[in-house]
Short mmCIF file of C-alpha atoms in Angstrom, two decimals:
data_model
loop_
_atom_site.label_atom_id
_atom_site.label_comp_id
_atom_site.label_asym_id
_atom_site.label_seq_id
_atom_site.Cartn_x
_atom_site.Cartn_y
_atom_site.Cartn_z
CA UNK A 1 0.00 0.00 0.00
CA UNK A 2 1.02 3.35 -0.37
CA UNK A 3 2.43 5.67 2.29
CA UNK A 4 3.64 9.35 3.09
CA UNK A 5 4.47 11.30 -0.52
CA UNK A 6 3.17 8.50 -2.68
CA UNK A 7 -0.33 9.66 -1.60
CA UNK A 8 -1.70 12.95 -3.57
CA UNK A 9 -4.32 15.25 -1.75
CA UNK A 10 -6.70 17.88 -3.59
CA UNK A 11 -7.63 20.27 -1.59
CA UNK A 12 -10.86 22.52 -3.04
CA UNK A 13 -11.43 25.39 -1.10
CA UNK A 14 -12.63 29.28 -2.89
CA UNK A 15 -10.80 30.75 0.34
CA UNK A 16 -7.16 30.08 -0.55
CA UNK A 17 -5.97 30.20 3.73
CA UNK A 18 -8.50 27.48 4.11
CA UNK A 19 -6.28 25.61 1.77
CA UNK A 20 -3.21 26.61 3.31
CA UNK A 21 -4.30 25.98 6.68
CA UNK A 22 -5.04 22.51 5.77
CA UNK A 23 -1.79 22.08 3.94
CA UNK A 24 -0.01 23.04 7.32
CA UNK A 25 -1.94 20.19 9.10
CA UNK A 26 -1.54 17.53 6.99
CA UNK A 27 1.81 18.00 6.06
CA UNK A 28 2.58 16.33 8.96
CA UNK A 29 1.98 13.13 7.41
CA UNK A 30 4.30 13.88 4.11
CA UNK A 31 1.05 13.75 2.16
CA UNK A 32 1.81 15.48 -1.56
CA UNK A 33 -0.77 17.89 -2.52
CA UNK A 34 -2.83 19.37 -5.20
CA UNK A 35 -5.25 22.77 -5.07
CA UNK A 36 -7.73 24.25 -7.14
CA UNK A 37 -9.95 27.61 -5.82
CA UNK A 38 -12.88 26.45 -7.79
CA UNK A 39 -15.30 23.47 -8.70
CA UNK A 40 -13.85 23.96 -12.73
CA UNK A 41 -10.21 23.93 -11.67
CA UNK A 42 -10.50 21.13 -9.79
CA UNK A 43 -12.86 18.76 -12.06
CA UNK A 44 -9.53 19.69 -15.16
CA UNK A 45 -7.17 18.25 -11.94
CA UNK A 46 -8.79 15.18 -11.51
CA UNK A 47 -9.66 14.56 -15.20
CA UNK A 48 -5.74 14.85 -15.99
CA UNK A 49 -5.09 12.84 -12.77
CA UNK A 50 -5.33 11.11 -9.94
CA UNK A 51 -5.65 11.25 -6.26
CA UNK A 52 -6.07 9.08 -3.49
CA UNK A 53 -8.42 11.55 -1.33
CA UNK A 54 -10.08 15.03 -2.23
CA UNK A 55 -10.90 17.54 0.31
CA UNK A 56 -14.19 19.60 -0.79
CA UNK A 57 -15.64 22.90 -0.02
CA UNK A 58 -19.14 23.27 -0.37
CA UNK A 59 -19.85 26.66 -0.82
CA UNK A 60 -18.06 27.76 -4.18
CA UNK A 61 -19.30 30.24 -6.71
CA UNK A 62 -20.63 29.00 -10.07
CA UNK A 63 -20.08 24.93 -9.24
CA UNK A 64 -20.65 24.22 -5.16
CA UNK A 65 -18.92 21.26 -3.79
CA UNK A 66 -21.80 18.94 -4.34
CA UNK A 67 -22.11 19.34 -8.03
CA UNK A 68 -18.60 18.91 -8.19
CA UNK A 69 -19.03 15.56 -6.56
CA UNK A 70 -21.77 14.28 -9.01
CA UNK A 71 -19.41 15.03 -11.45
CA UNK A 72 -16.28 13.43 -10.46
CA UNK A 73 -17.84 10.35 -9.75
CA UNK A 74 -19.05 10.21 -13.65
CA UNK A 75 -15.19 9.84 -14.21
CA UNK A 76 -13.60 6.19 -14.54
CA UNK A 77 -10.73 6.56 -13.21
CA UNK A 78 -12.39 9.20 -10.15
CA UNK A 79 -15.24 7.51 -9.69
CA UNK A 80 -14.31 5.60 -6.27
CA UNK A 81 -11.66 8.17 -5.05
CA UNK A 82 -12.91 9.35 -1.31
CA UNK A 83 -14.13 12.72 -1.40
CA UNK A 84 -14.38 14.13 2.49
CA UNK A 85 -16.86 17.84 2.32
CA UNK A 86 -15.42 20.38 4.28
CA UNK A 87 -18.42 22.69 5.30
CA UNK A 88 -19.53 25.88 7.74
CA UNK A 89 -22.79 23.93 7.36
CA UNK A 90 -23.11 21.15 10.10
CA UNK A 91 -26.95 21.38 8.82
CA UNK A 92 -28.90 17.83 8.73
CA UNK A 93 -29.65 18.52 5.18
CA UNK A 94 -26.83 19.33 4.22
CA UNK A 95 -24.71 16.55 5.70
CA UNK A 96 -27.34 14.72 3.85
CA UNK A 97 -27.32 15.99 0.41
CA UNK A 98 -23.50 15.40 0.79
CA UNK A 99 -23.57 11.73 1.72
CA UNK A 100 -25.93 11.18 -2.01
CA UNK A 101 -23.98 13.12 -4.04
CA UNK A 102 -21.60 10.85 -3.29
CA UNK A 103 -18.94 11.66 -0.43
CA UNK A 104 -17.91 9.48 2.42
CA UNK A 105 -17.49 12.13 5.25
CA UNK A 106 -17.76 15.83 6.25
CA UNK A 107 -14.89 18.13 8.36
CA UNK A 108 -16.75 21.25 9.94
CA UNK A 109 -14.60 24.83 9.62
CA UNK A 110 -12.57 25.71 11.54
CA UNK A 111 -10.31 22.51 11.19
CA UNK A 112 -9.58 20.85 14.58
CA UNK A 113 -5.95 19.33 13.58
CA UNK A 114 -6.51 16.16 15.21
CA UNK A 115 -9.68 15.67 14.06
CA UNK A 116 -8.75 16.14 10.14
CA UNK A 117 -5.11 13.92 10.57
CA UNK A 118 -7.73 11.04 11.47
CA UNK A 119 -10.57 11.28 9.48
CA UNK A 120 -7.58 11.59 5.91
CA UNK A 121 -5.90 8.60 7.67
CA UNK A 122 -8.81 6.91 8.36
CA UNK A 123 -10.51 6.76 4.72
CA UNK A 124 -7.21 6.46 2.61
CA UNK A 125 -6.80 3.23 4.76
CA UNK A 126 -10.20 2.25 3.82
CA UNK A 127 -9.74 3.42 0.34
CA UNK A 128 -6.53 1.32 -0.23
CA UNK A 129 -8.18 -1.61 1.88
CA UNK A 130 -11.08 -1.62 -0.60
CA UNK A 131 -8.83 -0.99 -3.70
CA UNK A 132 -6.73 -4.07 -2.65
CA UNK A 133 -9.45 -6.23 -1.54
CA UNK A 134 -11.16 -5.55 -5.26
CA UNK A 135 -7.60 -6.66 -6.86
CA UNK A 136 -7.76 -9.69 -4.79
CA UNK A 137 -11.53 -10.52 -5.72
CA UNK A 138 -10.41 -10.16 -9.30
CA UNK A 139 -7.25 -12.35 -9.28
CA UNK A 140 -9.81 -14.93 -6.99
CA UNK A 141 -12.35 -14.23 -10.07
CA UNK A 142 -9.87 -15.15 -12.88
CA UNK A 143 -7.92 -17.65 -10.96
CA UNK A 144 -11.26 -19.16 -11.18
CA UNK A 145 -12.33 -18.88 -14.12
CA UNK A 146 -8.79 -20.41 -15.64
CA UNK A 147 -9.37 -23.62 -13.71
CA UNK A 148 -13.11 -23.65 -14.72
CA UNK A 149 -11.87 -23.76 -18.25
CA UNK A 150 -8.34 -25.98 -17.69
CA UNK A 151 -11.55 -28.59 -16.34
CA UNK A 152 -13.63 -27.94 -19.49
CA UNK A 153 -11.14 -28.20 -22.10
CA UNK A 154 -9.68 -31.27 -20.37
CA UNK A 155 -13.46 -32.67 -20.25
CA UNK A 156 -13.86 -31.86 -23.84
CA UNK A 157 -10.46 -33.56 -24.40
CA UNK A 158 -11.84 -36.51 -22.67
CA UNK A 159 -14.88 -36.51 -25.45
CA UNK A 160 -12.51 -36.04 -28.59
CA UNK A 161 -10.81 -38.97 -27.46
CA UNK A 162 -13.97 -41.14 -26.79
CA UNK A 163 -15.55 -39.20 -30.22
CA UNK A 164 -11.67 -41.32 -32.14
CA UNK A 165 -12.32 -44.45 -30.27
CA UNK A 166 -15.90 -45.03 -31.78
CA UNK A 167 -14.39 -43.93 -34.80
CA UNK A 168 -12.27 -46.90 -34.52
CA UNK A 169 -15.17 -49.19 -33.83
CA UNK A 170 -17.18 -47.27 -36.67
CA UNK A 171 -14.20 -48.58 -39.02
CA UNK A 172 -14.64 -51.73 -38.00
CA UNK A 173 -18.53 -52.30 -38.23
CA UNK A 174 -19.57 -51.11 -41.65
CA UNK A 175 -17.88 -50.15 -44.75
CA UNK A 176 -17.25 -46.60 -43.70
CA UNK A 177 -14.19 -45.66 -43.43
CA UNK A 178 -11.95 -43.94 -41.55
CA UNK A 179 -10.97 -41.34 -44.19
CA UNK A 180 -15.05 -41.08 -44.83
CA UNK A 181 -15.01 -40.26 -41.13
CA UNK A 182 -12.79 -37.60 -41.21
CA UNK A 183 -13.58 -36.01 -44.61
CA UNK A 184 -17.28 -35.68 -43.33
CA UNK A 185 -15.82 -33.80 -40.48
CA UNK A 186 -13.70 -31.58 -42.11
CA UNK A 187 -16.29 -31.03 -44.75
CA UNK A 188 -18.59 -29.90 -42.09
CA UNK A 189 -16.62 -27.88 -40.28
CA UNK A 190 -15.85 -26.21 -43.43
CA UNK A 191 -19.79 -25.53 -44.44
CA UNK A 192 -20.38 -24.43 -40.88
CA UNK A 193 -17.47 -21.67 -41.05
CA UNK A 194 -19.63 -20.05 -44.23
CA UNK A 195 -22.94 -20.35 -42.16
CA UNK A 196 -23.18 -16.58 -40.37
CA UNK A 197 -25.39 -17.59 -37.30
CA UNK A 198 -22.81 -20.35 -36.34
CA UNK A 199 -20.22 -18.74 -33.91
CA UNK A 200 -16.31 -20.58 -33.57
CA UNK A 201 -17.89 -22.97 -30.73
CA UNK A 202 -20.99 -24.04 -32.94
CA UNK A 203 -17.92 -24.90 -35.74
CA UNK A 204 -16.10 -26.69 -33.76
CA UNK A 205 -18.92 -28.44 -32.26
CA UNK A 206 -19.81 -29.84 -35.43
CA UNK A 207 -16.25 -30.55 -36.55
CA UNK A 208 -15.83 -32.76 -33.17
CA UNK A 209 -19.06 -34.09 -33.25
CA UNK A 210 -20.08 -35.10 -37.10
CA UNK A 211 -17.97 -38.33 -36.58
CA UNK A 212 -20.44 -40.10 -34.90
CA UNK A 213 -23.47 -38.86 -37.09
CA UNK A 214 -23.71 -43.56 -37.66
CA UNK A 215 -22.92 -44.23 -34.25
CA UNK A 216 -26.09 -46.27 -34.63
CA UNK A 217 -24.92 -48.20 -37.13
CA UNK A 218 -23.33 -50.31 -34.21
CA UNK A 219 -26.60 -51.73 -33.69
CA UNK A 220 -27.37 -53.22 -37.34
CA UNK A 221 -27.13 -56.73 -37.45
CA UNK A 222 -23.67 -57.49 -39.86
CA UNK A 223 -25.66 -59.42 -42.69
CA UNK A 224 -27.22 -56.01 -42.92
CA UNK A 225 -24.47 -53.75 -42.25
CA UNK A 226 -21.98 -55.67 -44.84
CA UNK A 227 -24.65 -56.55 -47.70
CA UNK A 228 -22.82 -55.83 -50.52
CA UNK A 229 -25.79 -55.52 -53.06
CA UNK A 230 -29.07 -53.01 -52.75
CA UNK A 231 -30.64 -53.82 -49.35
CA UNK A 232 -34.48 -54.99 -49.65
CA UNK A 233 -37.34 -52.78 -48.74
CA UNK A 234 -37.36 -54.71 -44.95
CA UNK A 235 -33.39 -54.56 -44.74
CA UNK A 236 -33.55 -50.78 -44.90
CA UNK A 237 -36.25 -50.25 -42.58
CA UNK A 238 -34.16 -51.70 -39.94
CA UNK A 239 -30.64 -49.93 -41.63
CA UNK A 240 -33.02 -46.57 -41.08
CA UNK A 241 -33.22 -47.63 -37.37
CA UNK A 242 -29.73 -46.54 -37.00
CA UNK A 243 -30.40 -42.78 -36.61
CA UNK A 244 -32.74 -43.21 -33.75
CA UNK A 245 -30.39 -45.96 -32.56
CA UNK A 246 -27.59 -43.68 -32.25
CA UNK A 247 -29.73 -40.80 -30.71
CA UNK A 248 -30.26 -42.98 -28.11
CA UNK A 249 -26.95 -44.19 -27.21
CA UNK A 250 -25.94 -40.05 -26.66
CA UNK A 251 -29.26 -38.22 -25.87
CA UNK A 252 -28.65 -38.64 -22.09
CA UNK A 253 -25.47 -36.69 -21.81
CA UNK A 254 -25.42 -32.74 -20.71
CA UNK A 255 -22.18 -32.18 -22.58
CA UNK A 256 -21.97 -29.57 -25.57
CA UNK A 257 -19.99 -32.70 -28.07
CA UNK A 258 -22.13 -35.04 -27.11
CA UNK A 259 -25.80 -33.00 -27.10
CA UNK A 260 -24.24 -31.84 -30.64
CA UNK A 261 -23.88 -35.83 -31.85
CA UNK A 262 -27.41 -36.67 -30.06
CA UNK A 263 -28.33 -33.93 -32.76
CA UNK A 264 -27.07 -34.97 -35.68
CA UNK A 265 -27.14 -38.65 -35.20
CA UNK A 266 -30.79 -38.08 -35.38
CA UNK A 267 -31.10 -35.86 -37.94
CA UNK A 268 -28.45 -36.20 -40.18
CA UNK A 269 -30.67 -38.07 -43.04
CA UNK A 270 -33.84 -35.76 -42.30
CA UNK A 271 -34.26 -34.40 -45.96
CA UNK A 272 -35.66 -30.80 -46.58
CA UNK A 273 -38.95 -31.46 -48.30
CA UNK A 274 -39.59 -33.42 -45.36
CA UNK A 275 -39.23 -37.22 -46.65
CA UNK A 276 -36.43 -37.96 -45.03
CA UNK A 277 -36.09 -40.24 -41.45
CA UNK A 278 -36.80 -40.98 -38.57
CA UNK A 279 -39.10 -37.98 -37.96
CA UNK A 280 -39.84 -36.05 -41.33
CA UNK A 281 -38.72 -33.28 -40.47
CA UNK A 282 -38.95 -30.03 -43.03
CA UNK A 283 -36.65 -27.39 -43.97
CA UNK A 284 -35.25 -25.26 -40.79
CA UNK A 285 -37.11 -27.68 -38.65
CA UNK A 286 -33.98 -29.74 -38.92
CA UNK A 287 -31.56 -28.96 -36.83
CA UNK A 288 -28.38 -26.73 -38.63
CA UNK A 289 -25.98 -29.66 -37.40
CA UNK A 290 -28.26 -32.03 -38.77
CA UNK A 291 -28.79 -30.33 -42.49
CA UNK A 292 -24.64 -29.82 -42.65
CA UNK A 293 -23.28 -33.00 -42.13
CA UNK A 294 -26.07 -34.77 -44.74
CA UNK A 295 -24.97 -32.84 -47.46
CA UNK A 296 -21.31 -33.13 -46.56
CA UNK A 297 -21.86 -36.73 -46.01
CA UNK A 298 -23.66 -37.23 -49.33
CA UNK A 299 -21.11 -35.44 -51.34
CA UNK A 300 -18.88 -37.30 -50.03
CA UNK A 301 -20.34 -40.73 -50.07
CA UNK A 302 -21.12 -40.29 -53.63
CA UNK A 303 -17.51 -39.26 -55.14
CA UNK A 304 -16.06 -42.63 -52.93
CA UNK A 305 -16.12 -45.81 -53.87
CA UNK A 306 -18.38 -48.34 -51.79
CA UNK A 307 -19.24 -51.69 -51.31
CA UNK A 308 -22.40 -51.52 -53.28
CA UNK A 309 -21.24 -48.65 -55.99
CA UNK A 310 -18.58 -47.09 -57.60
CA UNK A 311 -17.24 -43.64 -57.34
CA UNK A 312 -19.26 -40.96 -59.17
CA UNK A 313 -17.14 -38.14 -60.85
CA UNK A 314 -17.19 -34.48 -58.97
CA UNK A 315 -19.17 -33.52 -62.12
CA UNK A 316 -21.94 -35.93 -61.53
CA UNK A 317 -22.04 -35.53 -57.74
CA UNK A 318 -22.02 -32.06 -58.21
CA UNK A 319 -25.72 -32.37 -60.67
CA UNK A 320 -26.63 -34.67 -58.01
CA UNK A 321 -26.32 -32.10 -55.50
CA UNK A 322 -27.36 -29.21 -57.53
CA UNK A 323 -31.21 -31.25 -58.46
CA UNK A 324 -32.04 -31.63 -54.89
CA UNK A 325 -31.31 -28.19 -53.81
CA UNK A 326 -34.62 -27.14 -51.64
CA UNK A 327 -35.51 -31.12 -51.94
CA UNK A 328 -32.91 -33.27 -49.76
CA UNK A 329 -30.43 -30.66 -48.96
CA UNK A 330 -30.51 -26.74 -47.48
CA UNK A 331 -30.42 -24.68 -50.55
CA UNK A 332 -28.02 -22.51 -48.64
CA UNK A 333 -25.65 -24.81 -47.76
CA UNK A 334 -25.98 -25.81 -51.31
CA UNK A 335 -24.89 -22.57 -52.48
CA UNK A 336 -21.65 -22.36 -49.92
CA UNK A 337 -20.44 -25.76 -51.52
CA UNK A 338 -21.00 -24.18 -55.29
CA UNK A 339 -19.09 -21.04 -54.23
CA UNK A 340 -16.53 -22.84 -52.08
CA UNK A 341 -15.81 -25.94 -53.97
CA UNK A 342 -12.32 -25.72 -54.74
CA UNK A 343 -11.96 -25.95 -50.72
CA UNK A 344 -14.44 -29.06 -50.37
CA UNK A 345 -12.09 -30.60 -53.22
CA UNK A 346 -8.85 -30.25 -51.53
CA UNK A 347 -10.86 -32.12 -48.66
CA UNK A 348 -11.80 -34.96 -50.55
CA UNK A 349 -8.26 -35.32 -52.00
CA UNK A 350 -7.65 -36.32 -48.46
#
């Protein structure tokens, strides 16, 4: 804290001995000091400066004491300096008008000497007490917050990792590969950069979280899963299943990757006419998550060679795509892969 000459006094007094006489008192402390002889003067000191205490008159021509006050505390950097009134006026309204303009004591005139060394000592202690308790609330307040988010990036960590080990098992149960996996994801990440209602957390929510949009896919009996020509009309009601399937292995978790999976694991083959599955939903009834990662994983499930097709050209995909514009896919999301598609075919290159 700071002591003797490190702490600056303004004194505000129209009467220039009353400002000398309290010079002479306090300089018995070492204080350093500042004057002005009217409200004006001393609003330009403490806009250029600062102080650690002000001593006001009250009665000053053009701007009195408490005006000055109101003002002052309208200044940042002024705003919680202790301002002490010195007054003839020992009045009950008075004292009171001082106290809501904003002042934190009173001195009567004539100064007793005792009286004003205590009351200065007294609130710059309390001033610096409050002015280092704040500092400590706000290193307590950050401190905080840093660990808060040290735990939730390491719990997010956590779910990245889990998010590559089903990725693994993904791999391993259907034809899907890994590559697929993370093409889909970077594809998506990609459309959701160009999508201006999605903020950097919404991105990389999808980016994390489109790997497991066929979680469910665990669940499909392997005759189904593996089939290597067209499925019949009962074989893909139960491949269909996988959407709800995979909902339901993440709806119960609270966490933003895997609410943001739940999401598009549901909705990710919901088509925008509303004839897609499980639910039929219809244009921006689909979740945003949901209507990103179809198209990105249509697009790229057409140009890639599966078990039951062969690779389409870009060309081809890219009519595909264009025809059910407003039909399966968002027409705006449509549009960001026509204007962007040099970047979505570096992806698939990958």
């Amino acid at each position: 804290m700071k002591s003797g000459s490190d702490i600056r006094i303004l004194i505000v007094d129209d009467v220039s001995e009353n400002i000398q006489v309290a010079m002479n008192i306090l300089k018995e402390d070492s204080y350093t000091f500042s004057f002005a002889t009217d409200g004006q003067e001393a609003l330009n000191l403490i806009v250029s400066g600062g102080f650690d205490l002000i001593l006001l008159d009250i009665m000053m021509p053009k701007l009195n004491g408490f005006d000055v006050c109101r003002r002052l505390k309208k200044i940042e950097h002024a705003k919680h300096t202790p301002v002490i009134f010195l007054t003839a006026k020992a009045d009950a309204d008075s004292i009171a008008e001082g106290f809501e303009a904003g002042g934190v004591d009173y001195i009567t005139k004539p100064f007793h000497a005792n009286e004003l060394l205590s009351r200065v000592k007294t609130h710059i202690e309390l001033s610096q007490s409050r002015t280092f308790l704040q500092k400590y609330a706000d290193e307590v307040e950050t401190k905080a917050k840093l660990q808060a988010q040290r735990l939730a990036d390491e719990i997010e960590k956590n779910q990245c990792e889990m998010i590559y080990i089903l990725m693994e098992v993904m791999e391993s149960t259907s034809d899907e590969t890994g590559q697929h996996i993370k093409r889909v994801a970077e594809m998506s990440r990609l459309l959701a950069s160009y999508v201006p209602s999605l903020s950097e957390s919404d991105i990389n929510s999808v980016f994390l979280a489109s790997p497991m949009h066929d979680i469910g896919k665990i669940a499909i009996p392997k005759e189904i899963l593996h089939k290597p020509g067209k499925l019949t009309e009962e074989e893909m009601t139960v491949m269909k299943t996988h959407a709800e399937k995979g909902y339901e292995l993440l709806k119960n978790s609270k966490r933003r990757l895997s609410t943001a999976a739940s999401i598009i694991a549901k909705e990710h083959h919901e088509k925008w006419d509303g004839t897609g599955y499980p639910l039929g939903l219809k244009g921006e009834e689909i979740h945003i998550y949901g209507r990103i990662v179809a198209l990105a994983d249509v697009f790229d499930a057409l140009t890639h060679k599966r078990q039951y097709k062969n690779a389409w050209t870009i060309d081809d995909a890219i009519t595909y795509i264009k025809d059910n514009s407003g039909k399966h896919f968002d027409p705006a999301l449509v549009d960001i892969l026509i204007d962007h598609l040099p970047e979505f075919l570096d992806i698939m290159k990958q």
